[in-house]
């Protein structure tokens, strides 16, 4: 049994066909991200906003790292 002070492992799953990535913690889906900023927001809403998204050992990136968002770059022109 995990202690309440321990952060659960967060998994950012491999990109779906549309390029979005599911974010889970254990069996719970925290949200669907289409950009790195979405992952940050999903973690903030889950009270994990102190986690460094791109460098944390608490986050497992499947199918590519934080810079891999295939097919979605045209949606985030700045």
PDB file of N, CA, C and O in Angstrom:
ATOM      1  N   UNK A   1       0.838  -1.187   0.000  1.00  0.00           N
ATOM      2  CA  UNK A   1       0.000   0.000   0.000  1.00  0.00           C
ATOM      3  C   UNK A   1       0.883   1.252   0.000  1.00  0.00           C
ATOM      4  O   UNK A   1       1.808   1.365   0.784  1.00  0.00           O
ATOM      5  N   UNK A   2       0.595   2.172  -0.883  1.00  0.00           N
ATOM      6  CA  UNK A   2       1.413   3.383  -1.018  1.00  0.00           C
ATOM      7  C   UNK A   2       1.070   4.380   0.087  1.00  0.00           C
ATOM      8  O   UNK A   2      -0.062   4.470   0.527  1.00  0.00           O
ATOM      9  N   UNK A   3       2.080   5.069   0.520  1.00  0.00           N
ATOM     10  CA  UNK A   3       1.871   6.128   1.510  1.00  0.00           C
ATOM     11  C   UNK A   3       1.325   7.360   0.804  1.00  0.00           C
ATOM     12  O   UNK A   3       1.712   7.655  -0.326  1.00  0.00           O
ATOM     13  N   UNK A   4       0.432   8.112   1.451  1.00  0.00           N
ATOM     14  CA  UNK A   4      -0.155   9.299   0.807  1.00  0.00           C
ATOM     15  C   UNK A   4       0.877  10.313   0.340  1.00  0.00           C
ATOM     16  O   UNK A   4       0.642  11.037  -0.600  1.00  0.00           O
ATOM     17  N   UNK A   5       2.037  10.365   0.996  1.00  0.00           N
ATOM     18  CA  UNK A   5       3.043  11.354   0.620  1.00  0.00           C
ATOM     19  C   UNK A   5       3.801  10.952  -0.645  1.00  0.00           C
ATOM     20  O   UNK A   5       4.498  11.759  -1.233  1.00  0.00           O
ATOM     21  N   UNK A   6       3.681   9.693  -1.064  1.00  0.00           N
ATOM     22  CA  UNK A   6       4.373   9.252  -2.266  1.00  0.00           C
ATOM     23  C   UNK A   6       3.581   9.644  -3.507  1.00  0.00           C
ATOM     24  O   UNK A   6       2.372   9.506  -3.552  1.00  0.00           O
ATOM     25  N   UNK A   7       4.297  10.128  -4.512  1.00  0.00           N
ATOM     26  CA  UNK A   7       3.639  10.454  -5.776  1.00  0.00           C
ATOM     27  C   UNK A   7       3.487   9.172  -6.588  1.00  0.00           C
ATOM     28  O   UNK A   7       4.410   8.374  -6.653  1.00  0.00           O
ATOM     29  N   UNK A   8       2.351   8.977  -7.211  1.00  0.00           N
ATOM     30  CA  UNK A   8       2.184   7.810  -8.078  1.00  0.00           C
ATOM     31  C   UNK A   8       2.999   7.976  -9.356  1.00  0.00           C
ATOM     32  O   UNK A   8       3.341   9.087  -9.739  1.00  0.00           O
ATOM     33  N   UNK A   9       3.313   6.877  -9.984  1.00  0.00           N
ATOM     34  CA  UNK A   9       4.023   6.939 -11.261  1.00  0.00           C
ATOM     35  C   UNK A   9       3.038   7.403 -12.331  1.00  0.00           C
ATOM     36  O   UNK A   9       1.925   6.917 -12.423  1.00  0.00           O
ATOM     37  N   UNK A  10       3.456   8.357 -13.123  1.00  0.00           N
ATOM     38  CA  UNK A  10       2.622   8.899 -14.198  1.00  0.00           C
ATOM     39  C   UNK A  10       3.187   8.382 -15.518  1.00  0.00           C
ATOM     40  O   UNK A  10       4.402   8.403 -15.730  1.00  0.00           O
ATOM     41  N   UNK A  11       2.293   7.913 -16.389  1.00  0.00           N
ATOM     42  CA  UNK A  11       2.718   7.425 -17.703  1.00  0.00           C
ATOM     43  C   UNK A  11       2.092   8.302 -18.770  1.00  0.00           C
ATOM     44  O   UNK A  11       0.876   8.541 -18.767  1.00  0.00           O
ATOM     45  N   UNK A  12       2.935   8.819 -19.671  1.00  0.00           N
ATOM     46  CA  UNK A  12       2.460   9.504 -20.865  1.00  0.00           C
ATOM     47  C   UNK A  12       2.603   8.472 -21.974  1.00  0.00           C
ATOM     48  O   UNK A  12       3.715   8.084 -22.346  1.00  0.00           O
ATOM     49  N   UNK A  13       1.475   7.976 -22.450  1.00  0.00           N
ATOM     50  CA  UNK A  13       1.460   6.864 -23.394  1.00  0.00           C
ATOM     51  C   UNK A  13       1.893   7.293 -24.791  1.00  0.00           C
ATOM     52  O   UNK A  13       1.900   8.478 -25.119  1.00  0.00           O
ATOM     53  N   UNK A  14       2.196   6.299 -25.612  1.00  0.00           N
ATOM     54  CA  UNK A  14       2.610   6.543 -26.995  1.00  0.00           C
ATOM     55  C   UNK A  14       1.508   7.299 -27.739  1.00  0.00           C
ATOM     56  O   UNK A  14       0.324   7.158 -27.415  1.00  0.00           O
ATOM     57  N   UNK A  15       1.884   8.103 -28.700  1.00  0.00           N
ATOM     58  CA  UNK A  15       0.890   8.883 -29.444  1.00  0.00           C
ATOM     59  C   UNK A  15      -0.156   8.007 -30.130  1.00  0.00           C
ATOM     60  O   UNK A  15       0.172   6.958 -30.694  1.00  0.00           O
ATOM     61  N   UNK A  16      -1.400   8.452 -30.086  1.00  0.00           N
ATOM     62  CA  UNK A  16      -2.493   7.807 -30.808  1.00  0.00           C
ATOM     63  C   UNK A  16      -2.397   8.219 -32.279  1.00  0.00           C
ATOM     64  O   UNK A  16      -1.535   9.006 -32.661  1.00  0.00           O
ATOM     65  N   UNK A  17      -3.313   7.714 -33.088  1.00  0.00           N
ATOM     66  CA  UNK A  17      -3.291   8.040 -34.521  1.00  0.00           C
ATOM     67  C   UNK A  17      -3.394   9.534 -34.778  1.00  0.00           C
ATOM     68  O   UNK A  17      -2.844  10.043 -35.755  1.00  0.00           O
ATOM     69  N   UNK A  18      -4.110  10.254 -33.904  1.00  0.00           N
ATOM     70  CA  UNK A  18      -4.236  11.707 -34.091  1.00  0.00           C
ATOM     71  C   UNK A  18      -3.100  12.486 -33.436  1.00  0.00           C
ATOM     72  O   UNK A  18      -3.083  13.705 -33.458  1.00  0.00           O
ATOM     73  N   UNK A  19      -2.140  11.777 -32.821  1.00  0.00           N
ATOM     74  CA  UNK A  19      -0.993  12.430 -32.191  1.00  0.00           C
ATOM     75  C   UNK A  19      -1.188  12.745 -30.728  1.00  0.00           C
ATOM     76  O   UNK A  19      -0.246  13.125 -30.050  1.00  0.00           O
ATOM     77  N   UNK A  20      -2.409  12.589 -30.207  1.00  0.00           N
ATOM     78  CA  UNK A  20      -2.643  12.868 -28.791  1.00  0.00           C
ATOM     79  C   UNK A  20      -2.067  11.740 -27.937  1.00  0.00           C
ATOM     80  O   UNK A  20      -1.858  10.622 -28.423  1.00  0.00           O
ATOM     81  N   UNK A  21      -1.802  12.040 -26.675  1.00  0.00           N
ATOM     82  CA  UNK A  21      -1.197  11.067 -25.770  1.00  0.00           C
ATOM     83  C   UNK A  21      -1.989  11.012 -24.475  1.00  0.00           C
ATOM     84  O   UNK A  21      -2.250  12.037 -23.863  1.00  0.00           O
ATOM     85  N   UNK A  22      -2.359   9.793 -24.086  1.00  0.00           N
ATOM     86  CA  UNK A  22      -3.111   9.587 -22.846  1.00  0.00           C
ATOM     87  C   UNK A  22      -2.139   9.689 -21.673  1.00  0.00           C
ATOM     88  O   UNK A  22      -1.009   9.223 -21.742  1.00  0.00           O
ATOM     89  N   UNK A  23      -2.586  10.324 -20.594  1.00  0.00           N
ATOM     90  CA  UNK A  23      -1.780  10.478 -19.381  1.00  0.00           C
ATOM     91  C   UNK A  23      -2.488   9.716 -18.274  1.00  0.00           C
ATOM     92  O   UNK A  23      -3.658   9.990 -17.976  1.00  0.00           O
ATOM     93  N   UNK A  24      -1.783   8.745 -17.678  1.00  0.00           N
ATOM     94  CA  UNK A  24      -2.393   7.925 -16.640  1.00  0.00           C
ATOM     95  C   UNK A  24      -1.532   7.906 -15.391  1.00  0.00           C
ATOM     96  O   UNK A  24      -0.337   8.176 -15.425  1.00  0.00           O
ATOM     97  N   UNK A  25      -2.200   7.563 -14.286  1.00  0.00           N
ATOM     98  CA  UNK A  25      -1.528   7.314 -13.020  1.00  0.00           C
ATOM     99  C   UNK A  25      -2.155   6.042 -12.464  1.00  0.00           C
ATOM    100  O   UNK A  25      -3.330   6.042 -12.089  1.00  0.00           O
ATOM    101  N   UNK A  26      -1.406   4.957 -12.494  1.00  0.00           N
ATOM    102  CA  UNK A  26      -1.974   3.673 -12.121  1.00  0.00           C
ATOM    103  C   UNK A  26      -3.060   3.305 -13.121  1.00  0.00           C
ATOM    104  O   UNK A  26      -2.861   3.377 -14.324  1.00  0.00           O
ATOM    105  N   UNK A  27      -4.237   2.946 -12.627  1.00  0.00           N
ATOM    106  CA  UNK A  27      -5.354   2.585 -13.501  1.00  0.00           C
ATOM    107  C   UNK A  27      -6.209   3.784 -13.887  1.00  0.00           C
ATOM    108  O   UNK A  27      -7.182   3.642 -14.617  1.00  0.00           O
ATOM    109  N   UNK A  28      -5.858   4.958 -13.387  1.00  0.00           N
ATOM    110  CA  UNK A  28      -6.674   6.160 -13.611  1.00  0.00           C
ATOM    111  C   UNK A  28      -6.148   6.979 -14.784  1.00  0.00           C
ATOM    112  O   UNK A  28      -4.958   7.306 -14.855  1.00  0.00           O
ATOM    113  N   UNK A  29      -7.038   7.322 -15.705  1.00  0.00           N
ATOM    114  CA  UNK A  29      -6.681   8.239 -16.788  1.00  0.00           C
ATOM    115  C   UNK A  29      -6.829   9.658 -16.263  1.00  0.00           C
ATOM    116  O   UNK A  29      -7.906  10.058 -15.830  1.00  0.00           O
ATOM    117  N   UNK A  30      -5.732  10.410 -16.294  1.00  0.00           N
ATOM    118  CA  UNK A  30      -5.750  11.788 -15.803  1.00  0.00           C
ATOM    119  C   UNK A  30      -6.212  12.750 -16.882  1.00  0.00           C
ATOM    120  O   UNK A  30      -6.777  13.794 -16.576  1.00  0.00           O
ATOM    121  N   UNK A  31      -5.949  12.401 -18.143  1.00  0.00           N
ATOM    122  CA  UNK A  31      -6.367  13.272 -19.233  1.00  0.00           C
ATOM    123  C   UNK A  31      -5.725  12.862 -20.542  1.00  0.00           C
ATOM    124  O   UNK A  31      -4.951  11.912 -20.603  1.00  0.00           O
ATOM    125  N   UNK A  32      -6.076  13.598 -21.585  1.00  0.00           N
ATOM    126  CA  UNK A  32      -5.526  13.396 -22.919  1.00  0.00           C
ATOM    127  C   UNK A  32      -4.766  14.667 -23.291  1.00  0.00           C
ATOM    128  O   UNK A  32      -5.319  15.761 -23.237  1.00  0.00           O
ATOM    129  N   UNK A  33      -3.513  14.491 -23.650  1.00  0.00           N
ATOM    130  CA  UNK A  33      -2.658  15.637 -23.982  1.00  0.00           C
ATOM    131  C   UNK A  33      -2.384  15.676 -25.475  1.00  0.00           C
ATOM    132  O   UNK A  33      -2.162  14.645 -26.097  1.00  0.00           O
ATOM    133  N   UNK A  34      -2.396  16.875 -26.035  1.00  0.00           N
ATOM    134  CA  UNK A  34      -2.028  17.034 -27.430  1.00  0.00           C
ATOM    135  C   UNK A  34      -0.783  17.915 -27.567  1.00  0.00           C
ATOM    136  O   UNK A  34      -0.363  18.237 -28.674  1.00  0.00           O
ATOM    137  N   UNK A  35      -0.195  18.271 -26.432  1.00  0.00           N
ATOM    138  CA  UNK A  35       0.997  19.124 -26.421  1.00  0.00           C
ATOM    139  C   UNK A  35       1.610  19.018 -25.036  1.00  0.00           C
ATOM    140  O   UNK A  35       0.921  18.675 -24.063  1.00  0.00           O
ATOM    141  N   UNK A  36       2.884  19.328 -24.914  1.00  0.00           N
ATOM    142  CA  UNK A  36       3.558  19.271 -23.618  1.00  0.00           C
ATOM    143  C   UNK A  36       2.852  20.143 -22.584  1.00  0.00           C
ATOM    144  O   UNK A  36       2.736  19.769 -21.415  1.00  0.00           O
ATOM    145  N   UNK A  37       2.357  21.312 -23.010  1.00  0.00           N
ATOM    146  CA  UNK A  37       1.639  22.198 -22.085  1.00  0.00           C
ATOM    147  C   UNK A  37       0.413  21.507 -21.488  1.00  0.00           C
ATOM    148  O   UNK A  37       0.035  21.773 -20.345  1.00  0.00           O
ATOM    149  N   UNK A  38      -0.211  20.620 -22.269  1.00  0.00           N
ATOM    150  CA  UNK A  38      -1.367  19.880 -21.764  1.00  0.00           C
ATOM    151  C   UNK A  38      -0.960  18.933 -20.640  1.00  0.00           C
ATOM    152  O   UNK A  38      -1.686  18.768 -19.661  1.00  0.00           O
ATOM    153  N   UNK A  39       0.207  18.301 -20.785  1.00  0.00           N
ATOM    154  CA  UNK A  39       0.696  17.406 -19.734  1.00  0.00           C
ATOM    155  C   UNK A  39       0.910  18.198 -18.448  1.00  0.00           C
ATOM    156  O   UNK A  39       0.513  17.770 -17.358  1.00  0.00           O
ATOM    157  N   UNK A  40       1.512  19.368 -18.558  1.00  0.00           N
ATOM    158  CA  UNK A  40       1.743  20.230 -17.396  1.00  0.00           C
ATOM    159  C   UNK A  40       0.412  20.559 -16.720  1.00  0.00           C
ATOM    160  O   UNK A  40       0.279  20.468 -15.494  1.00  0.00           O
ATOM    161  N   UNK A  41      -0.599  20.920 -17.505  1.00  0.00           N
ATOM    162  CA  UNK A  41      -1.908  21.280 -16.961  1.00  0.00           C
ATOM    163  C   UNK A  41      -2.600  20.066 -16.326  1.00  0.00           C
ATOM    164  O   UNK A  41      -3.200  20.175 -15.253  1.00  0.00           O
ATOM    165  N   UNK A  42      -2.514  18.915 -16.967  1.00  0.00           N
ATOM    166  CA  UNK A  42      -3.121  17.699 -16.415  1.00  0.00           C
ATOM    167  C   UNK A  42      -2.497  17.378 -15.059  1.00  0.00           C
ATOM    168  O   UNK A  42      -3.198  17.047 -14.098  1.00  0.00           O
ATOM    169  N   UNK A  43      -1.183  17.495 -14.960  1.00  0.00           N
ATOM    170  CA  UNK A  43      -0.511  17.225 -13.686  1.00  0.00           C
ATOM    171  C   UNK A  43      -0.870  18.270 -12.641  1.00  0.00           C
ATOM    172  O   UNK A  43      -1.025  17.946 -11.460  1.00  0.00           O
ATOM    173  N   UNK A  44      -1.034  19.522 -13.058  1.00  0.00           N
ATOM    174  CA  UNK A  44      -1.436  20.572 -12.111  1.00  0.00           C
ATOM    175  C   UNK A  44      -2.803  20.244 -11.530  1.00  0.00           C
ATOM    176  O   UNK A  44      -3.016  20.340 -10.320  1.00  0.00           O
ATOM    177  N   UNK A  45      -3.724  19.825 -12.377  1.00  0.00           N
ATOM    178  CA  UNK A  45      -5.069  19.492 -11.913  1.00  0.00           C
ATOM    179  C   UNK A  45      -5.079  18.268 -11.000  1.00  0.00           C
ATOM    180  O   UNK A  45      -5.980  18.106 -10.183  1.00  0.00           O
ATOM    181  N   UNK A  46      -4.060  17.420 -11.131  1.00  0.00           N
ATOM    182  CA  UNK A  46      -3.940  16.228 -10.290  1.00  0.00           C
ATOM    183  C   UNK A  46      -3.075  16.497  -9.056  1.00  0.00           C
ATOM    184  O   UNK A  46      -2.643  15.571  -8.384  1.00  0.00           O
ATOM    185  N   UNK A  47      -2.833  17.784  -8.763  1.00  0.00           N
ATOM    186  CA  UNK A  47      -1.983  18.196  -7.635  1.00  0.00           C
ATOM    187  C   UNK A  47      -0.555  17.676  -7.735  1.00  0.00           C
ATOM    188  O   UNK A  47       0.081  17.377  -6.735  1.00  0.00           O
ATOM    189  N   UNK A  48      -0.068  17.555  -8.946  1.00  0.00           N
ATOM    190  CA  UNK A  48       1.312  17.132  -9.181  1.00  0.00           C
ATOM    191  C   UNK A  48       2.089  18.229  -9.890  1.00  0.00           C
ATOM    192  O   UNK A  48       3.013  17.960 -10.654  1.00  0.00           O
ATOM    193  N   UNK A  49       1.713  19.479  -9.631  1.00  0.00           N
ATOM    194  CA  UNK A  49       2.307  20.603 -10.356  1.00  0.00           C
ATOM    195  C   UNK A  49       3.739  20.909  -9.952  1.00  0.00           C
ATOM    196  O   UNK A  49       4.383  21.734 -10.575  1.00  0.00           O
ATOM    197  N   UNK A  50       4.250  20.256  -8.943  1.00  0.00           N
ATOM    198  CA  UNK A  50       5.643  20.497  -8.570  1.00  0.00           C
ATOM    199  C   UNK A  50       6.592  19.555  -9.320  1.00  0.00           C
ATOM    200  O   UNK A  50       7.788  19.589  -9.125  1.00  0.00           O
ATOM    201  N   UNK A  51       6.032  18.710 -10.162  1.00  0.00           N
ATOM    202  CA  UNK A  51       6.823  17.752 -10.925  1.00  0.00           C
ATOM    203  C   UNK A  51       7.400  18.443 -12.157  1.00  0.00           C
ATOM    204  O   UNK A  51       6.682  19.119 -12.881  1.00  0.00           O
ATOM    205  N   UNK A  52       8.703  18.274 -12.363  1.00  0.00           N
ATOM    206  CA  UNK A  52       9.338  18.783 -13.581  1.00  0.00           C
ATOM    207  C   UNK A  52       9.009  17.805 -14.706  1.00  0.00           C
ATOM    208  O   UNK A  52       9.566  16.707 -14.772  1.00  0.00           O
ATOM    209  N   UNK A  53       8.101  18.188 -15.577  1.00  0.00           N
ATOM    210  CA  UNK A  53       7.547  17.285 -16.574  1.00  0.00           C
ATOM    211  C   UNK A  53       8.621  16.645 -17.452  1.00  0.00           C
ATOM    212  O   UNK A  53       8.598  15.452 -17.709  1.00  0.00           O
ATOM    213  N   UNK A  54       9.572  17.410 -17.916  1.00  0.00           N
ATOM    214  CA  UNK A  54      10.552  16.894 -18.871  1.00  0.00           C
ATOM    215  C   UNK A  54      11.700  16.136 -18.211  1.00  0.00           C
ATOM    216  O   UNK A  54      12.438  15.438 -18.891  1.00  0.00           O
ATOM    217  N   UNK A  55      11.861  16.253 -16.883  1.00  0.00           N
ATOM    218  CA  UNK A  55      13.040  15.674 -16.237  1.00  0.00           C
ATOM    219  C   UNK A  55      12.722  14.733 -15.087  1.00  0.00           C
ATOM    220  O   UNK A  55      13.620  14.094 -14.565  1.00  0.00           O
ATOM    221  N   UNK A  56      11.481  14.614 -14.689  1.00  0.00           N
ATOM    222  CA  UNK A  56      11.139  13.842 -13.501  1.00  0.00           C
ATOM    223  C   UNK A  56      11.223  12.341 -13.719  1.00  0.00           C
ATOM    224  O   UNK A  56      10.826  11.820 -14.768  1.00  0.00           O
ATOM    225  N   UNK A  57      11.717  11.638 -12.700  1.00  0.00           N
ATOM    226  CA  UNK A  57      11.717  10.174 -12.715  1.00  0.00           C
ATOM    227  C   UNK A  57      10.321   9.624 -12.461  1.00  0.00           C
ATOM    228  O   UNK A  57      10.085   8.436 -12.624  1.00  0.00           O
ATOM    229  N   UNK A  58       9.395  10.479 -12.026  1.00  0.00           N
ATOM    230  CA  UNK A  58       8.029  10.040 -11.753  1.00  0.00           C
ATOM    231  C   UNK A  58       7.219   9.868 -13.029  1.00  0.00           C
ATOM    232  O   UNK A  58       6.143   9.291 -13.014  1.00  0.00           O
ATOM    233  N   UNK A  59       7.728  10.401 -14.141  1.00  0.00           N
ATOM    234  CA  UNK A  59       6.988  10.345 -15.395  1.00  0.00           C
ATOM    235  C   UNK A  59       7.691   9.391 -16.355  1.00  0.00           C
ATOM    236  O   UNK A  59       8.890   9.512 -16.612  1.00  0.00           O
ATOM    237  N   UNK A  60       6.923   8.446 -16.858  1.00  0.00           N
ATOM    238  CA  UNK A  60       7.428   7.499 -17.854  1.00  0.00           C
ATOM    239  C   UNK A  60       6.853   7.895 -19.207  1.00  0.00           C
ATOM    240  O   UNK A  60       5.644   8.024 -19.358  1.00  0.00           O
ATOM    241  N   UNK A  61       7.729   8.120 -20.160  1.00  0.00           N
ATOM    242  CA  UNK A  61       7.317   8.513 -21.511  1.00  0.00           C
ATOM    243  C   UNK A  61       7.390   7.286 -22.403  1.00  0.00           C
ATOM    244  O   UNK A  61       8.474   6.739 -22.610  1.00  0.00           O
ATOM    245  N   UNK A  62       6.264   6.856 -22.942  1.00  0.00           N
ATOM    246  CA  UNK A  62       6.220   5.704 -23.834  1.00  0.00           C
ATOM    247  C   UNK A  62       6.073   6.184 -25.278  1.00  0.00           C
ATOM    248  O   UNK A  62       5.309   7.094 -25.551  1.00  0.00           O
ATOM    249  N   UNK A  63       6.803   5.556 -26.187  1.00  0.00           N
ATOM    250  CA  UNK A  63       6.661   5.888 -27.598  1.00  0.00           C
ATOM    251  C   UNK A  63       7.209   7.250 -27.971  1.00  0.00           C
ATOM    252  O   UNK A  63       6.758   7.864 -28.925  1.00  0.00           O
ATOM    253  N   UNK A  64       8.167   7.732 -27.222  1.00  0.00           N
ATOM    254  CA  UNK A  64       8.768   9.033 -27.502  1.00  0.00           C
ATOM    255  C   UNK A  64       8.763   9.911 -26.269  1.00  0.00           C
ATOM    256  O   UNK A  64       7.983   9.703 -25.345  1.00  0.00           O
ATOM    257  N   UNK A  65       9.643  10.881 -26.238  1.00  0.00           N
ATOM    258  CA  UNK A  65       9.783  11.754 -25.080  1.00  0.00           C
ATOM    259  C   UNK A  65       8.888  12.970 -25.134  1.00  0.00           C
ATOM    260  O   UNK A  65       7.970  13.052 -25.957  1.00  0.00           O
ATOM    261  N   UNK A  66       9.157  13.933 -24.261  1.00  0.00           N
ATOM    262  CA  UNK A  66       8.313  15.124 -24.158  1.00  0.00           C
ATOM    263  C   UNK A  66       8.284  15.989 -25.414  1.00  0.00           C
ATOM    264  O   UNK A  66       7.396  16.805 -25.581  1.00  0.00           O
ATOM    265  N   UNK A  67       9.233  15.781 -26.318  1.00  0.00           N
ATOM    266  CA  UNK A  67       9.265  16.581 -27.543  1.00  0.00           C
ATOM    267  C   UNK A  67       8.539  15.903 -28.702  1.00  0.00           C
ATOM    268  O   UNK A  67       8.435  16.474 -29.783  1.00  0.00           O
ATOM    269  N   UNK A  68       8.014  14.702 -28.480  1.00  0.00           N
ATOM    270  CA  UNK A  68       7.393  13.931 -29.557  1.00  0.00           C
ATOM    271  C   UNK A  68       5.874  14.058 -29.557  1.00  0.00           C
ATOM    272  O   UNK A  68       5.181  13.434 -28.757  1.00  0.00           O
ATOM    273  N   UNK A  69       5.376  14.880 -30.476  1.00  0.00           N
ATOM    274  CA  UNK A  69       3.926  15.089 -30.651  1.00  0.00           C
ATOM    275  C   UNK A  69       3.644  15.042 -32.143  1.00  0.00           C
ATOM    276  O   UNK A  69       3.391  16.056 -32.775  1.00  0.00           O
ATOM    277  N   UNK A  70       3.698  13.863 -32.745  1.00  0.00           N
ATOM    278  CA  UNK A  70       3.578  13.757 -34.204  1.00  0.00           C
ATOM    279  C   UNK A  70       2.241  14.248 -34.731  1.00  0.00           C
ATOM    280  O   UNK A  70       1.189  13.974 -34.162  1.00  0.00           O
ATOM    281  N   UNK A  71       2.317  15.017 -35.803  1.00  0.00           N
ATOM    282  CA  UNK A  71       1.108  15.457 -36.485  1.00  0.00           C
ATOM    283  C   UNK A  71       0.370  16.595 -35.828  1.00  0.00           C
ATOM    284  O   UNK A  71      -0.655  17.027 -36.316  1.00  0.00           O
ATOM    285  N   UNK A  72       0.878  17.110 -34.718  1.00  0.00           N
ATOM    286  CA  UNK A  72       0.132  18.142 -34.014  1.00  0.00           C
ATOM    287  C   UNK A  72       0.833  19.499 -34.018  1.00  0.00           C
ATOM    288  O   UNK A  72       0.302  20.462 -33.514  1.00  0.00           O
ATOM    289  N   UNK A  73       2.036  19.588 -34.567  1.00  0.00           N
ATOM    290  CA  UNK A  73       2.790  20.828 -34.483  1.00  0.00           C
ATOM    291  C   UNK A  73       2.067  21.984 -35.167  1.00  0.00           C
ATOM    292  O   UNK A  73       2.173  23.124 -34.739  1.00  0.00           O
ATOM    293  N   UNK A  74       1.280  21.703 -36.202  1.00  0.00           N
ATOM    294  CA  UNK A  74       0.591  22.791 -36.891  1.00  0.00           C
ATOM    295  C   UNK A  74      -0.514  23.398 -36.031  1.00  0.00           C
ATOM    296  O   UNK A  74      -0.957  24.495 -36.280  1.00  0.00           O
ATOM    297  N   UNK A  75      -0.947  22.703 -34.986  1.00  0.00           N
ATOM    298  CA  UNK A  75      -1.997  23.217 -34.116  1.00  0.00           C
ATOM    299  C   UNK A  75      -1.459  24.172 -33.047  1.00  0.00           C
ATOM    300  O   UNK A  75      -2.211  24.794 -32.343  1.00  0.00           O
ATOM    301  N   UNK A  76      -0.149  24.218 -32.907  1.00  0.00           N
ATOM    302  CA  UNK A  76       0.429  25.020 -31.832  1.00  0.00           C
ATOM    303  C   UNK A  76       1.431  26.042 -32.356  1.00  0.00           C
ATOM    304  O   UNK A  76       2.488  26.225 -31.802  1.00  0.00           O
ATOM    305  N   UNK A  77       1.090  26.672 -33.460  1.00  0.00           N
ATOM    306  CA  UNK A  77       1.953  27.746 -33.978  1.00  0.00           C
ATOM    307  C   UNK A  77       1.887  28.931 -33.036  1.00  0.00           C
ATOM    308  O   UNK A  77       0.831  29.298 -32.567  1.00  0.00           O
ATOM    309  N   UNK A  78       3.045  29.512 -32.782  1.00  0.00           N
ATOM    310  CA  UNK A  78       3.049  30.628 -31.839  1.00  0.00           C
ATOM    311  C   UNK A  78       3.745  31.826 -32.392  1.00  0.00           C
ATOM    312  O   UNK A  78       4.590  31.822 -33.135  1.00  0.00           O
TER     313      UNK A  78
END
